Short mmCIF file of C-alpha atoms in Angstrom, two decimals:
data_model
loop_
_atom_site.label_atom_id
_atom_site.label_comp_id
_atom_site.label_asym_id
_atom_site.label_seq_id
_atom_site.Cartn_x
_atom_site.Cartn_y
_atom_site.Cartn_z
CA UNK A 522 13.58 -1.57 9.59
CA UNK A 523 12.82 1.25 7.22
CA UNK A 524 13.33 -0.41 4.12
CA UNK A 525 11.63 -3.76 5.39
CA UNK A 526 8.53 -1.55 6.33
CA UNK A 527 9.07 0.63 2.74
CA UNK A 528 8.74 -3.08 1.17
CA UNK A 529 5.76 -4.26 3.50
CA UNK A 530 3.51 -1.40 2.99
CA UNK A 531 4.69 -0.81 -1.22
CA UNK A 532 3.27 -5.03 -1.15
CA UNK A 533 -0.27 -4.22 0.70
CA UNK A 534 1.03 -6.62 3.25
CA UNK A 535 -0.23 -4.11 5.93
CA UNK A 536 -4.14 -4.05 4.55
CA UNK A 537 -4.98 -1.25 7.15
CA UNK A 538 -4.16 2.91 6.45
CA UNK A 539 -4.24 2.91 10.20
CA UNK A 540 -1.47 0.63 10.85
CA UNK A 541 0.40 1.33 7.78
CA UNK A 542 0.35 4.72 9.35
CA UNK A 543 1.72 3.64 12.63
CA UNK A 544 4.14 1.23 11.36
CA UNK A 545 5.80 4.05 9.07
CA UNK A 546 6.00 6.55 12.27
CA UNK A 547 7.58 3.60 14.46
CA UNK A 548 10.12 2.75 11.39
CA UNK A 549 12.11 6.05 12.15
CA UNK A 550 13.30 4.83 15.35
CA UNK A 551 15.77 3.46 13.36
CA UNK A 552 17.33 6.63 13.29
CA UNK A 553 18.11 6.86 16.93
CA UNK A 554 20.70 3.98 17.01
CA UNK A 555 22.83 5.53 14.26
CA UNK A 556 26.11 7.03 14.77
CA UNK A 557 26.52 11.25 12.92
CA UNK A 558 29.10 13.34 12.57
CA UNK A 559 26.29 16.50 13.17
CA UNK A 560 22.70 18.02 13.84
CA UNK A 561 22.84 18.59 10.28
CA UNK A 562 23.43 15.06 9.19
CA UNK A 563 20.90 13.62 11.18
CA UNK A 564 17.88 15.88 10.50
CA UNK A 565 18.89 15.51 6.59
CA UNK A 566 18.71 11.63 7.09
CA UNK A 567 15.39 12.06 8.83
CA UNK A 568 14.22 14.45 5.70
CA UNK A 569 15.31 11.39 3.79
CA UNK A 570 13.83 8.51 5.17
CA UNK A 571 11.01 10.64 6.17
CA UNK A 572 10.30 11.01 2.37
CA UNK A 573 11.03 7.61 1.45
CA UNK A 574 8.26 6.62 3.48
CA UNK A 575 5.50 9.25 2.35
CA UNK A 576 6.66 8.14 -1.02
CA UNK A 577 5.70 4.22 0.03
CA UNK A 578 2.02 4.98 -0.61
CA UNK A 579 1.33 7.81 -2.09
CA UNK A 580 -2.64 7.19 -1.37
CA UNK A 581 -2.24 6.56 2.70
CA UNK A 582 -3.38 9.90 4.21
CA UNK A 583 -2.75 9.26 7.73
CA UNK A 584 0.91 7.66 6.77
CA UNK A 585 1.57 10.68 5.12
CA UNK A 586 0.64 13.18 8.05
CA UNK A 587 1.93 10.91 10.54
CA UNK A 588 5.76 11.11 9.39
CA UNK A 589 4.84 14.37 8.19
CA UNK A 590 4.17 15.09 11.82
CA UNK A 591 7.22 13.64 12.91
CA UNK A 592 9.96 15.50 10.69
CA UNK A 593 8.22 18.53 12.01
CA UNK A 594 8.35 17.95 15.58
CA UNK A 595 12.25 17.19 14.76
CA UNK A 596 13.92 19.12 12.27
CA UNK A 597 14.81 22.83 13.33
CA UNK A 598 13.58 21.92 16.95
CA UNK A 599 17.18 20.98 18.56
CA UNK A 600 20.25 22.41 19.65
CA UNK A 601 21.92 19.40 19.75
CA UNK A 602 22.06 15.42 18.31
CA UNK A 603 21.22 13.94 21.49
CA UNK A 604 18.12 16.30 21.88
CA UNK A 605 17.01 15.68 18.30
CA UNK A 606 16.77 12.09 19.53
CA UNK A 607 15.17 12.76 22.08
CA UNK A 608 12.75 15.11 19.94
CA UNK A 609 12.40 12.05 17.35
CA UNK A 610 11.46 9.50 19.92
CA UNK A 611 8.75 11.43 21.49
CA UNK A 612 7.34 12.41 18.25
CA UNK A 613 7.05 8.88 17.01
CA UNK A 614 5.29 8.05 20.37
CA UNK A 615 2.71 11.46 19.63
CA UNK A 616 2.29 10.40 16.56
CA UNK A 617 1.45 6.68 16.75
CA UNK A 618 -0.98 7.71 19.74
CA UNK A 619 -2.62 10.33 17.58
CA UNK A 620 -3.19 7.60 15.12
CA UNK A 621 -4.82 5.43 17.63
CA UNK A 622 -6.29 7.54 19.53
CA UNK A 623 -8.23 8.94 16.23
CA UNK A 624 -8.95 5.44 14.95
CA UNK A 625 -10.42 4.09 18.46
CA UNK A 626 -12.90 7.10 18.79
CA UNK A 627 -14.28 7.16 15.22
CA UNK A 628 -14.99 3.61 15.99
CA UNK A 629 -16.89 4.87 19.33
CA UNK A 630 -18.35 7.08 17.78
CA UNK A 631 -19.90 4.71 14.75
CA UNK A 632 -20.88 2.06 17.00
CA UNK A 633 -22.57 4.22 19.14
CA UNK A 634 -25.13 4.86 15.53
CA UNK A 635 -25.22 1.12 15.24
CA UNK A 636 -28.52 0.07 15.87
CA UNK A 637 -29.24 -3.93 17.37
CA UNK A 638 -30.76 -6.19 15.08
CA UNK A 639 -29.79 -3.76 12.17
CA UNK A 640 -27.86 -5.59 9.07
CA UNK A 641 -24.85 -3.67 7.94
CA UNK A 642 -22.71 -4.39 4.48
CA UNK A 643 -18.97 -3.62 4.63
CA UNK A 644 -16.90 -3.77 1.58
CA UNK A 645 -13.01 -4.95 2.28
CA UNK A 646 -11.21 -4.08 5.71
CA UNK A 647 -11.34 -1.38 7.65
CA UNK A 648 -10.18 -1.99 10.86
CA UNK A 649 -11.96 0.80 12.20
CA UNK A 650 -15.27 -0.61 10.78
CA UNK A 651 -14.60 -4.05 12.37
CA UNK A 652 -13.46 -2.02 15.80
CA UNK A 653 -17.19 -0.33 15.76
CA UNK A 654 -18.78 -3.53 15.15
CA UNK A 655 -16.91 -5.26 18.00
CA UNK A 656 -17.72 -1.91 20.23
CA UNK A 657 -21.58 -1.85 19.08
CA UNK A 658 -22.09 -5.50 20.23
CA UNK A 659 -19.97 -5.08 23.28
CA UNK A 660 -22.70 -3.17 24.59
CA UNK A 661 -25.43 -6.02 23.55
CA UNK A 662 -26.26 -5.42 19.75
CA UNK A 663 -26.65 -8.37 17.79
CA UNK A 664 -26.29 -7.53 13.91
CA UNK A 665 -26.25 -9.30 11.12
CA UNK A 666 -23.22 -8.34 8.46
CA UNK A 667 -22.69 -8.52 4.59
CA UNK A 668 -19.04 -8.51 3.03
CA UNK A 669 -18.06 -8.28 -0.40
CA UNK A 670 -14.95 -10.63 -0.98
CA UNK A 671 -13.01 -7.14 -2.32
CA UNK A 672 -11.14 -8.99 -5.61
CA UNK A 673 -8.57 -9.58 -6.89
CA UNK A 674 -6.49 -9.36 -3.29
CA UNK A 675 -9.87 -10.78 -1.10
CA UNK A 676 -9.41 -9.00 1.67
CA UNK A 677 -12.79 -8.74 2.56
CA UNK A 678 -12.04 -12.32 3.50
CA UNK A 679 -10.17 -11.18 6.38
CA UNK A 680 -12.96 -9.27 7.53
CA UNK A 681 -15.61 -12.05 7.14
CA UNK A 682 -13.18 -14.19 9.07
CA UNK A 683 -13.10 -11.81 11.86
CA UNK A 684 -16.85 -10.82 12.23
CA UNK A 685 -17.52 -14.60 12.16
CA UNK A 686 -15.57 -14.68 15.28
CA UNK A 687 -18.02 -12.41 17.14
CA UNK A 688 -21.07 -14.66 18.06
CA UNK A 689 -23.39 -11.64 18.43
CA UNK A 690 -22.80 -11.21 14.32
CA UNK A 691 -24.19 -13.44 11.83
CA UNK A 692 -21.93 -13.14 8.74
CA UNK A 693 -22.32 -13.36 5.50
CA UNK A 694 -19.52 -13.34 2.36
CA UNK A 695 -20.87 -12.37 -1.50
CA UNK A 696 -18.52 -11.84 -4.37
CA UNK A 697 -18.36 -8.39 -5.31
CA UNK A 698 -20.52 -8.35 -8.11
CA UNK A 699 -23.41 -9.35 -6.12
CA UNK A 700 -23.31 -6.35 -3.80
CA UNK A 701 -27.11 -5.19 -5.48
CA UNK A 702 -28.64 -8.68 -4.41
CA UNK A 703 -27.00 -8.42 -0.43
CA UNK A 704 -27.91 -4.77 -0.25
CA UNK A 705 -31.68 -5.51 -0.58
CA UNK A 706 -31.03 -7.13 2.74
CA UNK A 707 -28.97 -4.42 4.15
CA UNK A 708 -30.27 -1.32 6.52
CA UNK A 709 -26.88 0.14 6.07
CA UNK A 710 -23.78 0.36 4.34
CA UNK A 711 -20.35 1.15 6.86
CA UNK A 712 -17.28 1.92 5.36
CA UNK A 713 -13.80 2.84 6.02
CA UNK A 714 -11.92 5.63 4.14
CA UNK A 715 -8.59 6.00 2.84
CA UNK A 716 -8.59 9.25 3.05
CA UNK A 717 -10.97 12.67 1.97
CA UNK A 718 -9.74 15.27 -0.11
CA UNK A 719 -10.57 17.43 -1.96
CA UNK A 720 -14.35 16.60 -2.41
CA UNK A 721 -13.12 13.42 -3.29
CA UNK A 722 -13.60 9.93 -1.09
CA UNK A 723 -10.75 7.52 -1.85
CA UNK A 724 -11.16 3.83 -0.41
CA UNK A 725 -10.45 0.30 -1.82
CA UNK A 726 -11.64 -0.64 -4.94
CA UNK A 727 -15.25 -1.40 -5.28
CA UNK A 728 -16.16 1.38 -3.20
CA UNK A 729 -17.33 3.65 -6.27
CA UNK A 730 -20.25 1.01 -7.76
CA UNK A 731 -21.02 -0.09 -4.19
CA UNK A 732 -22.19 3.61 -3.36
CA UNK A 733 -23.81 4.49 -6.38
CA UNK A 734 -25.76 0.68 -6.13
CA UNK A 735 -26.56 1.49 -2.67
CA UNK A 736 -28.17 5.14 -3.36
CA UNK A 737 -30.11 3.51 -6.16
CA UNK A 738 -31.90 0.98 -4.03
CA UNK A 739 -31.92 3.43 -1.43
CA UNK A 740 -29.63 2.06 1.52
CA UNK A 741 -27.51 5.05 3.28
CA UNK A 742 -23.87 5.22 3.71
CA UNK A 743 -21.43 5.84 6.83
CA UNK A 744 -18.03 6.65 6.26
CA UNK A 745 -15.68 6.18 9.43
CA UNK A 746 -12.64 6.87 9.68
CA UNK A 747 -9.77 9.56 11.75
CA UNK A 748 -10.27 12.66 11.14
CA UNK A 749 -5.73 12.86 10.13
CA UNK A 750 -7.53 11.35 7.25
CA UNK A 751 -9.56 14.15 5.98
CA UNK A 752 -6.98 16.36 4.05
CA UNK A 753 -6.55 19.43 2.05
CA UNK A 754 -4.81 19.95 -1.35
CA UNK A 755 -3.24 16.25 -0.98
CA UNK A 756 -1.87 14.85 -4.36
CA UNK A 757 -3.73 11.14 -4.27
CA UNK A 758 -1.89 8.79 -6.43
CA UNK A 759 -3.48 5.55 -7.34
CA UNK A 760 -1.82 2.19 -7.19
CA UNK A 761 -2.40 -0.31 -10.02
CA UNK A 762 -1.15 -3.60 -8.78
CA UNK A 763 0.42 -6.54 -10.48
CA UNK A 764 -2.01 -7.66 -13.17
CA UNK A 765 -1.23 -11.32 -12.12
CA UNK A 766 -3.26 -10.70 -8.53
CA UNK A 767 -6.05 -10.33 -11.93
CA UNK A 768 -4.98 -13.41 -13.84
CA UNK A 769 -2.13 -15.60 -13.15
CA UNK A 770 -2.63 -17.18 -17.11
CA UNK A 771 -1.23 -14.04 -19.60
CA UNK A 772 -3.59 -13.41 -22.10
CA UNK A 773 -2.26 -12.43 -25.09
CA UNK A 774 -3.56 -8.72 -26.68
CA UNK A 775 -5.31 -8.45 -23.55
CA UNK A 776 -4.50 -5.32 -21.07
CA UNK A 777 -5.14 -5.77 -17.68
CA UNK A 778 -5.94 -2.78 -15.09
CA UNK A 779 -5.79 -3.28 -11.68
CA UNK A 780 -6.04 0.09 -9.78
CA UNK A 781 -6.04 -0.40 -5.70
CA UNK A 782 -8.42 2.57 -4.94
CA UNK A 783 -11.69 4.37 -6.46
CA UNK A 784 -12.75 7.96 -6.37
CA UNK A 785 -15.90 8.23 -5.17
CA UNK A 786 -17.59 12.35 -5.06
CA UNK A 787 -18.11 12.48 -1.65
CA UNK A 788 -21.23 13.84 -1.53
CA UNK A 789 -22.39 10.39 -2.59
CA UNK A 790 -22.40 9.44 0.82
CA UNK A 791 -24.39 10.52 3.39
CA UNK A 792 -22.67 10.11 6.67
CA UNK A 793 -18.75 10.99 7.79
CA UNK A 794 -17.83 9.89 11.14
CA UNK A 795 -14.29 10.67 12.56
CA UNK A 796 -13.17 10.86 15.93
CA UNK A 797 -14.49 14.21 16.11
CA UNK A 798 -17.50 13.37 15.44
CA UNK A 799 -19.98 13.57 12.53
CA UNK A 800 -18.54 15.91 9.80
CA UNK A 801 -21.57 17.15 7.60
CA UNK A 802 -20.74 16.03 4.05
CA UNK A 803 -21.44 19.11 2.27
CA UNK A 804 -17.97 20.94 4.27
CA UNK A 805 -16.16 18.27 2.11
CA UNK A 806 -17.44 19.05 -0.95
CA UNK A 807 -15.03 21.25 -3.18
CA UNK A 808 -18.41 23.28 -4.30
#
């Protein structure tokens, strides 16, 4: 299970932080069916395939802290192998509950700012943006909702095809490079986060011209997201993806860049909701 969920998250197959966050804690459960010799054995395996999945994304935040969490609940804590299992299954179960626990009040929190008959732009998929949606007209907003399609990958797709599904949200898809002409429409802009640090707001590609273009003509941005993904002194590490998710034809002398994630100064926005709460912007700010 490890190494299938190592694979799964390394391929974007899990689109969400959240989830690949939750899906990296679970995979350590592994651990508890196999057979050592000592204490010492297991908690190095656990260092082990702890690491191995930090190093699966090196730009998931809340993956990171969430196994991060667990190795510390473990290693050092037991006496014995039996009560290091123990310790490890419990953690996994904190951890994943922390993780959704954070995720489903950020999205409480956002939806309660969500105003009825406002219309919102969303960029990719956020699960926690779609969750505040879903909460906001649960309580009798009707909204109207832009998505960029989020190239090359299209995930914003996804999250067209869910919002559709609501019939209190009238949704509309734009490529990404007509983001200026939908945000003349828009009252808002609601975004997900991959994580803060550092001054610094990483989230999907896109995110960087989408902000700027939306400060220019004036529309303010929300940032939601748990607060396990605002984080100190954490070493973000971009991910440039296949270039054939750019062009499937090779073009010869030609070199293609396709980063996953954009750095956006984070003072560029001007609203951070976590599950705490708002945060004001300028405590995130490195200045």
């Amino acid at each position: 299970m490890i190494d299938e969920t190592v694979a799964e998250i390394r391929a974007m197959q899990t689109h969400s932080s959240s989830v690949a966050a939750v899906k990296a804690a679970e995979a350590l459960a592994d651990l508890i069916d196999r057979e050592y010799s000592s204490l010492e054995e297991f908690e190095r395996d656990l260092e082990h395939n702890a690491g191995v999945l930090r190093r699966s994304d090196t730009s998931h935040a809340a993956l990171h802290n969430a196994v991060r969490d667990v190795e510390r609940a473990v290693v050092g804590g037991a006496d014995s192998i039996p009560e290091a299992k123990h310790r490890l299954e419990t953690a996994i179960d904190d951890a994943v509950e922390a993780v959704r626990t954070g995720k489903r009040r950020a999205a409480e929190h956002a939806a309660a700012t969500i105003a009825d008959g406002e219309t919102i732009l969303t960029h990719d998929y956020s699960s926690t943006v779609l969750q505040a949606i879903e909460n906001a007209t649960a309580e009798g907003a009707h909204l109207s909702a832009y998505v960029t399609e989020a190239r090359p990958r299209y995930l914003g797709r996804k999250s067209a095809r869910e919002l559709s599904a609501n019939p209190r949200v009238d949704t509309t898809m734009v490529v990404d490079s007509a983001m200026g002409h939908a945000l003349r429409q828009c009252d808002r802009v609601l975004l997900g986060m991959t994580c803060i640090t550092d001054g610094t707001y990483y989230n999907r590609i896109g995110t960087f011209p989408l902000v700027t273009t939306a400060a220019e003509l004036g529309v303010p941005v929300t940032v939601v997201g748990s607060s396990a993904k605002l984080i100190e002194s954490f070493h973000f590490e971009n991910d440039f993806r296949d270039s054939v998710e750019v062009s499937r034809e090779p073009m010869a002398d030609v070199t293609i860049e396709n980063p996953a994630y954009d750095a956006t100064p984070v003072e560029a926005v001007d609203r951070v909701i976590t599950d705490e709460g708002d945060v004001p912007v300028d405590s995130l700010t490195t200045s």
